[in-house]
Coordinates of C-alpha atoms in Angstrom, one line a residue:
M1149 CA 0.0 0.0 0.0
K1150 CA 1.0 3.6 -0.6
L1151 CA 0.3 6.6 1.5
F1152 CA -3.4 7.5 1.8
P1153 CA -4.3 10.9 0.3
T1154 CA -6.1 13.2 2.8
G1155 CA -7.8 16.6 2.7
H1156 CA -9.5 18.7 5.3
A1157 CA -11.0 22.2 5.4
T1158 CA -13.5 24.5 7.1
H1159 CA -15.7 27.1 5.3
P1160 CA -19.3 28.3 6.0
Q1161 CA -20.2 26.9 2.5
W1162 CA -19.8 23.2 2.1
R1163 CA -19.0 23.5 -1.6
M1164 CA -16.0 25.8 -0.9
A1165 CA -14.7 23.4 1.8
A1166 CA -15.1 20.5 -0.5
A1167 CA -13.2 22.2 -3.3
L1168 CA -10.3 22.9 -0.9
V1169 CA -10.3 19.3 0.1
L1170 CA -10.3 18.1 -3.5
A1171 CA -7.3 20.3 -4.3
Q1172 CA -5.4 18.7 -1.5
L1173 CA -6.3 15.2 -2.5
R1174 CA -5.4 15.7 -6.2
A1175 CA -2.1 17.3 -5.3
Q1176 CA -1.2 14.3 -3.1
M1177 CA -2.5 11.7 -5.7
A1178 CA 0.1 13.2 -8.1
L1179 CA 3.0 12.5 -5.8
P1180 CA 4.9 9.2 -6.2
D1181 CA 4.6 8.1 -2.5
Y1182 CA 0.8 8.5 -2.5
A1183 CA -1.9 6.3 -4.0
A1184 CA -2.8 7.5 -7.4
A1185 CA -6.2 5.8 -7.9
P1186 CA -7.7 4.7 -4.5
T1187 CA -11.2 3.3 -4.7
L1188 CA -12.3 3.7 -1.0
G1189 CA -13.1 7.0 0.6
L1190 CA -13.8 7.9 4.2
L1191 CA -15.9 11.1 4.6
Y1192 CA -16.3 12.7 8.0
I1193 CA -18.3 16.0 8.4
T1194 CA -19.3 18.2 11.3
D1195 CA -23.0 18.6 12.0
H1196 CA -23.0 22.1 10.4
Y1197 CA -23.1 20.2 7.0
G1198 CA -25.5 17.6 8.2
N1199 CA -28.5 18.9 6.2
D1200 CA -26.3 19.1 3.1
A1201 CA -24.9 15.6 3.4
Q1202 CA -26.4 14.2 0.2
A1203 CA -25.3 17.1 -1.9
L1204 CA -21.8 17.0 -0.5
L1205 CA -21.5 13.2 -1.1
D1206 CA -22.8 13.6 -4.7
Y1207 CA -20.3 16.4 -5.3
L1208 CA -17.3 14.5 -4.1
S1209 CA -18.4 11.3 -5.9
G1210 CA -18.7 13.3 -9.2
E1211 CA -15.4 14.9 -8.8
L1212 CA -13.6 11.6 -7.8
P1213 CA -15.1 9.0 -10.1
E1214 CA -12.3 6.6 -9.3
V1215 CA -13.5 6.4 -5.8
T1216 CA -16.4 3.9 -6.1
D1217 CA -16.9 3.2 -2.4
W1218 CA -17.6 5.7 0.4
S1219 CA -18.1 5.4 4.2
G1220 CA -18.3 7.9 7.0
T1221 CA -20.5 9.8 9.3
V1222 CA -21.1 13.1 11.2
G1223 CA -19.5 14.4 14.4
V1224 CA -19.5 17.6 16.4
G1225 CA -15.9 17.8 15.3
V1226 CA -13.6 16.2 12.7
S1227 CA -9.9 15.6 12.9
A1228 CA -7.0 15.5 10.4
N1229 CA -3.3 15.0 10.6
N1230 CA -2.5 17.7 13.1
A1231 CA -5.7 19.6 13.4
E1232 CA -9.2 19.3 14.8
Y1233 CA -12.3 21.3 13.7
F1234 CA -14.6 21.5 16.7
D1235 CA -18.0 23.1 16.6
E1236 CA -17.4 24.7 13.2
P1237 CA -18.4 23.7 9.6
A1238 CA -15.7 21.3 8.3
L1239 CA -15.0 18.0 6.6
S1240 CA -12.1 15.5 6.6
V1241 CA -11.5 13.0 3.8
M1242 CA -9.1 10.1 3.5
L1243 CA -8.8 7.8 0.4
L1244 CA -7.6 4.4 1.3
D1245 CA -5.2 2.4 -0.9
V1246 CA -6.8 -0.9 -0.1
P1247 CA -7.2 -3.7 -2.7
A1248 CA -10.8 -4.0 -3.9
D1249 CA -11.0 -7.6 -2.9
Q1250 CA -10.0 -6.8 0.7
Y1251 CA -12.9 -4.6 1.8
R1252 CA -16.6 -4.3 1.7
V1253 CA -18.9 -1.4 2.5
F1254 CA -22.0 -2.4 4.5
S1255 CA -25.1 -0.7 5.8
G1256 CA -28.6 -1.6 7.1
V1257 CA -29.9 -2.3 3.6
A1258 CA -26.7 -4.2 2.6
P1259 CA -25.6 -5.9 5.8
L1260 CA -22.3 -7.6 6.4
P1261 CA -22.7 -11.3 5.9
T1262 CA -21.9 -13.9 8.5
H1263 CA -18.6 -15.9 8.4
A1264 CA -19.6 -17.4 5.1
P1265 CA -17.8 -15.7 2.2
H1266 CA -19.4 -12.7 0.7
P1267 CA -21.6 -13.9 -2.2
G1268 CA -19.7 -14.1 -5.5
S1269 CA -16.4 -12.9 -4.0
G1270 CA -15.0 -15.2 -1.4
F1271 CA -14.6 -12.2 0.8
V1272 CA -14.5 -13.0 4.6
A1273 CA -14.5 -10.1 7.1
H1274 CA -11.5 -10.0 9.4
T1275 CA -12.1 -6.6 11.1
A1276 CA -14.6 -3.8 10.6
L1277 CA -14.8 0.0 10.9
V1278 CA -18.3 0.7 12.3
H1279 CA -20.3 3.9 12.4
A1280 CA -23.5 3.7 14.4
D1281 CA -26.4 5.8 15.5
G1282 CA -26.6 5.9 19.3
R1283 CA -30.4 5.9 19.2
T1284 CA -30.4 2.4 17.7
P1285 CA -32.3 0.0 19.9
E1286 CA -30.2 -2.7 21.6
L1287 CA -27.1 -1.2 20.1
A1288 CA -24.8 -3.1 22.5
E1289 CA -26.3 -6.5 21.3
L1290 CA -26.0 -5.4 17.6
L1291 CA -22.2 -4.6 18.1
T1292 CA -21.7 -8.0 19.6
E1293 CA -23.5 -9.6 16.7
M1294 CA -21.5 -7.5 14.2
A1295 CA -18.2 -8.6 15.9
A1296 CA -19.3 -12.2 15.5
R1297 CA -19.5 -11.6 11.7
T1298 CA -15.7 -11.0 11.6
D1299 CA -13.0 -13.7 12.0
T1300 CA -11.4 -11.8 14.9
G1301 CA -14.3 -10.2 16.6
Y1302 CA -12.5 -6.8 16.4
L1303 CA -14.5 -3.7 15.6
F1304 CA -13.3 0.0 15.7
G1305 CA -15.2 3.2 15.1
G1306 CA -17.8 5.3 16.9
L1307 CA -21.3 6.8 17.2
S1308 CA -22.5 9.6 15.1
A1309 CA -22.6 13.0 17.0
S1310 CA -24.9 15.7 15.7
R1311 CA -27.3 18.5 16.7
T1312 CA -29.0 18.2 13.3
S1313 CA -29.0 15.1 11.1
S1314 CA -27.2 12.0 12.4
V1315 CA -26.2 10.9 8.9
Q1316 CA -24.0 8.0 7.8
F1317 CA -22.4 7.5 4.4
A1318 CA -22.3 4.1 2.8
V1319 CA -21.8 3.6 -0.9
G1320 CA -20.3 0.5 -2.5
G1321 CA -19.4 -0.4 -6.1
D1322 CA -20.0 2.5 -8.4
G1323 CA -22.8 3.8 -6.2
N1324 CA -24.6 0.6 -5.8
M1325 CA -24.3 -2.1 -3.1
A1326 CA -25.9 -5.5 -3.5
G1327 CA -29.2 -5.1 -1.8
Q1328 CA -29.0 -1.3 -1.7
G1329 CA -31.4 -0.8 -4.6
G1330 CA -32.1 2.9 -5.1
A1331 CA -30.7 4.0 -1.8
S1332 CA -28.7 7.3 -2.0
G1333 CA -25.8 6.4 0.1
V1334 CA -26.8 8.6 3.0
F1335 CA -28.5 6.9 5.9
D1336 CA -30.0 7.8 9.2
G1337 CA -30.0 5.2 12.0
G1338 CA -28.5 1.8 12.4
L1339 CA -25.0 0.6 11.6
S1340 CA -22.8 1.0 8.6
G1341 CA -19.1 0.9 7.8
V1342 CA -16.3 -1.0 6.1
A1343 CA -15.2 -4.6 6.6
F1344 CA -11.6 -5.4 5.9
G1345 CA -10.1 -8.8 4.8
A1346 CA -7.2 -10.6 6.3
G1347 CA -4.9 -8.9 3.8
V1348 CA -5.3 -5.5 5.3
A1349 CA -2.7 -5.1 8.1
L1350 CA -3.8 -2.8 10.9
V1351 CA -2.9 -2.1 14.5
S1352 CA -5.5 -0.6 17.0
R1353 CA -5.3 0.8 20.5
V1354 CA -7.8 2.4 23.0
T1355 CA -6.8 5.3 25.2
Q1356 CA -8.8 6.1 28.3
G1357 CA -9.6 9.6 29.4
C1358 CA -10.5 9.0 33.0
Q1359 CA -8.5 8.0 36.1
P1360 CA -9.9 6.0 39.0
V1361 CA -10.3 7.8 42.3
G1362 CA -10.9 4.7 44.4
A1363 CA -10.5 1.0 44.6
L1364 CA -11.8 -1.4 42.0
R1365 CA -14.7 -3.2 43.7
T1366 CA -17.1 -6.0 42.9
I1367 CA -20.8 -5.3 42.4
T1368 CA -22.6 -7.7 44.9
A1369 CA -26.1 -6.4 44.5
A1370 CA -27.8 -4.6 41.6
Q1371 CA -31.2 -4.1 39.9
D1372 CA -31.4 -2.9 36.3
N1373 CA -29.1 0.2 36.1
V1374 CA -28.9 0.7 39.9
V1375 CA -25.8 -0.5 41.8
L1376 CA -27.0 -1.4 45.3
A1377 CA -23.9 -2.9 46.9
L1378 CA -20.2 -3.0 46.3
D1379 CA -18.2 -5.6 48.2
G1380 CA -21.3 -6.0 50.4
E1381 CA -21.4 -2.3 51.4
P1382 CA -24.2 0.1 50.3
A1383 CA -23.0 1.6 46.9
L1384 CA -24.0 5.1 47.8
D1385 CA -22.0 5.0 51.0
V1386 CA -19.0 3.7 49.1
L1387 CA -19.3 6.6 46.6
L1388 CA -19.6 9.2 49.3
D1389 CA -16.7 7.7 51.3
T1390 CA -14.6 7.6 48.1
L1391 CA -15.2 11.3 47.5
Q1392 CA -14.9 12.1 51.2
V1393 CA -18.2 14.0 51.2
S1394 CA -21.5 13.7 53.0
L1395 CA -25.1 14.5 52.1
D1396 CA -26.0 15.1 55.7
G1397 CA -26.2 18.6 57.0
G1398 CA -27.8 21.8 55.8
D1399 CA -26.2 22.2 52.4
P1400 CA -25.7 19.1 50.2
Q1401 CA -24.7 21.1 47.1
P1402 CA -20.9 20.8 47.5
A1403 CA -21.3 17.0 47.8
L1404 CA -23.6 16.8 44.8
R1405 CA -21.1 18.9 42.7
K1406 CA -18.4 16.3 43.5
V1407 CA -20.8 13.5 42.6
R1408 CA -21.7 15.2 39.3
A1409 CA -18.0 15.4 38.4
T1410 CA -17.6 11.6 39.0
L1411 CA -18.2 8.7 36.7
A1412 CA -18.1 4.9 37.0
G1413 CA -15.7 2.5 35.2
L1414 CA -17.3 -0.9 34.6
V1415 CA -15.7 -4.2 33.8
S1416 CA -18.0 -7.0 32.7
A1417 CA -18.4 -10.1 35.0
G1418 CA -16.0 -12.8 34.1
E1419 CA -13.4 -10.4 32.6
Q1420 CA -10.1 -10.1 34.4
P1421 CA -9.6 -6.4 35.1
Q1422 CA -6.4 -5.1 33.3
G1423 CA -5.9 -1.9 35.2
Q1424 CA -4.6 -1.5 38.7
R1425 CA -7.0 -2.7 41.4
R1426 CA -6.3 0.6 43.3
T1427 CA -6.0 4.2 42.1
G1428 CA -3.9 4.1 38.9
H1429 CA -5.2 3.6 35.4
F1430 CA -7.9 1.8 33.4
G1431 CA -7.3 -1.0 30.9
T1432 CA -9.3 -1.3 27.7
D1433 CA -11.7 -3.7 29.4
T1434 CA -13.2 -0.7 31.4
R1435 CA -16.2 1.1 30.1
V1436 CA -16.9 4.5 31.6
R1437 CA -20.5 5.4 32.3
H1438 CA -22.3 8.5 33.8
I1439 CA -23.8 8.5 37.3
V1440 CA -27.4 9.4 36.5
G1441 CA -28.9 9.4 40.0
L1442 CA -28.7 8.5 43.6
D1443 CA -31.2 6.2 45.3
G1444 CA -31.4 7.4 48.9
S1445 CA -33.9 4.9 50.1
R1446 CA -31.9 1.8 48.9
R1447 CA -28.5 3.5 49.2
G1448 CA -27.9 2.8 45.6
V1449 CA -26.1 4.6 42.6
A1450 CA -27.8 4.6 39.2
L1451 CA -25.7 4.4 36.1
A1452 CA -26.3 5.0 32.4
D1453 CA -25.9 1.3 31.7
H1454 CA -27.3 -2.0 32.8
V1455 CA -25.4 -3.5 35.7
E1456 CA -25.3 -7.0 37.2
P1457 CA -23.7 -8.7 40.3
G1458 CA -20.2 -9.9 39.5
M1459 CA -19.3 -6.9 37.5
H1460 CA -16.4 -4.7 38.7
L1461 CA -16.7 -1.0 39.3
A1462 CA -14.3 1.9 40.1
F1463 CA -15.5 5.4 40.5
C1464 CA -13.4 7.8 38.4
Q1465 CA -13.0 11.3 37.2
R1466 CA -11.8 13.0 34.0
N1467 CA -8.1 13.7 34.3
V1468 CA -6.2 15.8 31.8
A1469 CA -2.7 14.5 32.8
A1470 CA -3.9 10.9 32.7
A1471 CA -5.5 11.5 29.3
R1472 CA -2.3 13.0 27.8
A1473 CA -0.1 10.3 29.3
D1474 CA -2.4 7.4 28.1
L1475 CA -2.6 8.9 24.6
M1476 CA 1.2 9.1 24.4
R1477 CA 1.3 5.5 25.7
I1478 CA -0.8 4.0 23.0
C1479 CA 1.1 6.0 20.3
A1480 CA 4.4 4.7 21.7
E1481 CA 3.0 1.1 21.7
I1482 CA 2.1 1.5 18.0
R1483 CA 5.4 3.0 17.1
E1484 CA 7.3 0.3 18.9
E1485 CA 5.2 -2.4 17.3
L1486 CA 6.2 -1.1 13.8
S1487 CA 9.9 -0.8 14.7
P1488 CA 11.6 -4.1 13.7
E1489 CA 14.7 -3.4 15.8
E1490 CA 12.6 -3.1 19.0
L1491 CA 10.4 -6.2 18.3
E1492 CA 10.6 -9.6 19.9
P1493 CA 9.3 -12.4 17.8
A1494 CA 6.0 -12.7 19.7
S1495 CA 5.5 -9.0 20.3
L1496 CA 2.7 -8.6 17.7
V1497 CA 0.5 -10.9 19.7
S1498 CA 1.8 -10.0 23.2
S1499 CA 0.1 -8.0 25.8
S1500 CA 0.4 -4.7 27.6
S1501 CA -2.2 -2.9 29.7
A1502 CA -4.2 -2.4 26.5
D1503 CA -3.6 -5.6 24.6
G1504 CA -6.2 -7.9 26.0
E1505 CA -8.5 -6.8 23.2
M1506 CA -5.9 -5.6 20.8
A1507 CA -4.1 -8.9 20.3
A1508 CA -7.2 -9.9 18.3
A1509 CA -6.7 -6.8 16.1
N1510 CA -3.1 -7.6 15.5
S1511 CA -3.7 -11.1 14.4
A1512 CA -6.8 -9.9 12.6
S1513 CA -4.8 -7.5 10.6
G1514 CA -2.7 -10.1 8.9
A1515 CA 0.5 -8.9 10.6
S1516 CA 2.8 -11.9 11.2
A1517 CA 4.4 -12.7 14.5
A1518 CA 7.9 -12.1 13.2
P1519 CA 9.5 -8.7 12.7
Q1520 CA 9.2 -7.3 9.2
A1521 CA 11.4 -4.8 7.6
G1522 CA 10.0 -1.6 6.2
R1523 CA 6.7 -1.6 8.0
R1524 CA 5.2 1.9 7.9
I1525 CA 1.9 3.7 8.5
C1526 CA 0.0 4.4 5.3
G1527 CA -2.9 6.1 7.1
A1528 CA -4.7 6.3 10.4
I1529 CA -8.3 6.7 11.7
Y1530 CA -8.8 8.4 15.0
V1531 CA -12.2 8.4 16.8
S1532 CA -12.2 10.5 19.9
C1533 CA -15.0 11.3 22.4
S1534 CA -16.8 14.6 21.8
G1535 CA -16.1 15.3 25.5
R1536 CA -12.4 15.3 24.8
G1537 CA -10.9 17.5 22.1
G1538 CA -8.1 20.1 22.3
P1539 CA -9.3 22.1 25.4
H1540 CA -9.2 18.9 27.4
F1541 CA -5.6 18.4 26.4
G1542 CA -4.5 22.0 27.0
G1543 CA -5.3 23.9 23.8
P1544 CA -6.8 23.8 20.2
S1545 CA -5.8 20.7 18.3
A1546 CA -3.6 19.6 21.2
E1547 CA -4.9 16.0 21.1
L1548 CA -4.1 15.6 17.4
Q1549 CA -0.7 17.2 17.9
I1550 CA 0.2 14.6 20.5
V1551 CA -0.6 11.9 18.0
R1552 CA 1.4 13.6 15.3
H1553 CA 4.4 14.2 17.5
A1554 CA 4.4 10.5 18.4
L1555 CA 3.6 8.9 15.1
G1556 CA 5.0 11.5 12.7
D1557 CA 3.2 13.3 9.9
V1558 CA 1.0 10.3 8.8
P1559 CA -2.2 10.6 6.9
L1560 CA -5.1 10.8 9.4
A1561 CA -8.8 11.4 9.4
G1562 CA -11.5 10.9 12.0
F1563 CA -14.3 12.5 14.1
F1564 CA -15.4 13.3 17.5
A1565 CA -18.1 10.8 18.4
G1566 CA -21.0 10.3 20.8
G1567 CA -19.4 7.1 21.9
E1568 CA -16.4 5.0 20.8
I1569 CA -16.4 1.4 19.5
A1570 CA -13.5 -1.0 20.0
H1571 CA -13.6 -4.8 20.0
H1572 CA -17.4 -5.4 20.6
H1573 CA -17.7 -2.7 23.4
L1574 CA -19.1 0.8 23.4
Y1575 CA -16.9 3.2 25.3
G1576 CA -17.1 6.9 26.5
Y1577 CA -14.4 9.5 27.1
T1578 CA -11.9 7.4 25.1
G1579 CA -10.0 7.6 21.9
V1580 CA -9.6 4.7 19.4
L1581 CA -6.6 5.0 17.2
T1582 CA -6.2 2.6 14.3
V1583 CA -3.3 2.6 11.8
F1584 CA -3.1 0.8 8.5
V1585 CA 0.3 -0.7 7.9
D1586 CA 2.2 -1.4 4.7
D1587 CA 4.0 -4.8 5.2
D1588 CA 5.5 -4.9 1.7
P1589 CA 8.2 -2.3 1.1
N1590 CA 8.6 -3.7 -2.5
A1591 CA 5.1 -2.6 -3.3
R1592 CA 5.8 1.1 -2.9

């Protein structure tokens, strides 16, 4: 694979922004190190362009006829190599140099098939980039089912985030996917994305944006979304003790303010927690959820997720220093994985604090267990939580600049999501960084 052409721009008028992006793409496609005729495009737009999504897609498709397949969605922000456009009209485009027989675009009207080869092609999904609407019923179950349709069970992506239309883009094969019929390529609701075959090498990592403020405990009593007991103690009492506050007395507001600034990190029952059992950091097995209420009569804590006895829970708070450090950590892991001189023979399927899930992505990507010379990043997709962004990291575009400093000036596109997807889990306050790797230096 060659480098993936990218383009990004902001302008009050979508057509002007798209023209600027096209100029960047065409200039790169003329360079020897970049792909000259990629057929797969990723299109991410901010919600300012949501109502013009169809016109924008039609315009880009008409100007780039060689790109026969499109995927993407809307976010409250979009990202590029070293910049983010947050709460302003913008778009970010990347054209992937992936063999046509190694990917398939899917949507609700042209779903990803099960493990059986794709009809007429022999294609089997190994991993999948997924865009989803957070309003979709039983979304968690759908993600689990989608993961089961891939050989590795590894998904990456995020939820659309928009104050207008929550659109998704899904176009396959000269504007028509099998089963798509007369669909326009712009969808609202459900799941869509791109499945990749075993020949597409990629490496993916999850970075957490929250830090535990207390011990990791076991949920011993729960009902629906209410945690009733932690290690046999009333959950509300544990929360208040952890925060060193009390609701007793004349003014409960200071305590409530601390509670509102606190979240809960959940680990599913039966999963071995990867992070430290006491205050430290979270592993990728932890899913952060909001505290949505306190149950004074039962001394319970209500969360924005279903909870069951046997799950693990640690109260946590958003932490800028921890978020920066963890983002740098995953970038370092990716960089080290692609550096042959630093690799041990088994390192591509080894584990770190994040690798419990990512080992599947590594083997899924077709990367072998032995060091390979000349491996480089051809492009990257970064999906970050809409609650993160530059201000959370110290300034405008600071989050993307950390990635660029660590990985170099690699082609990158992405968006700020309403929730992040990795493996078969739905996360919050995280970033999911996925890089596409060229394993064949002779193909450049």
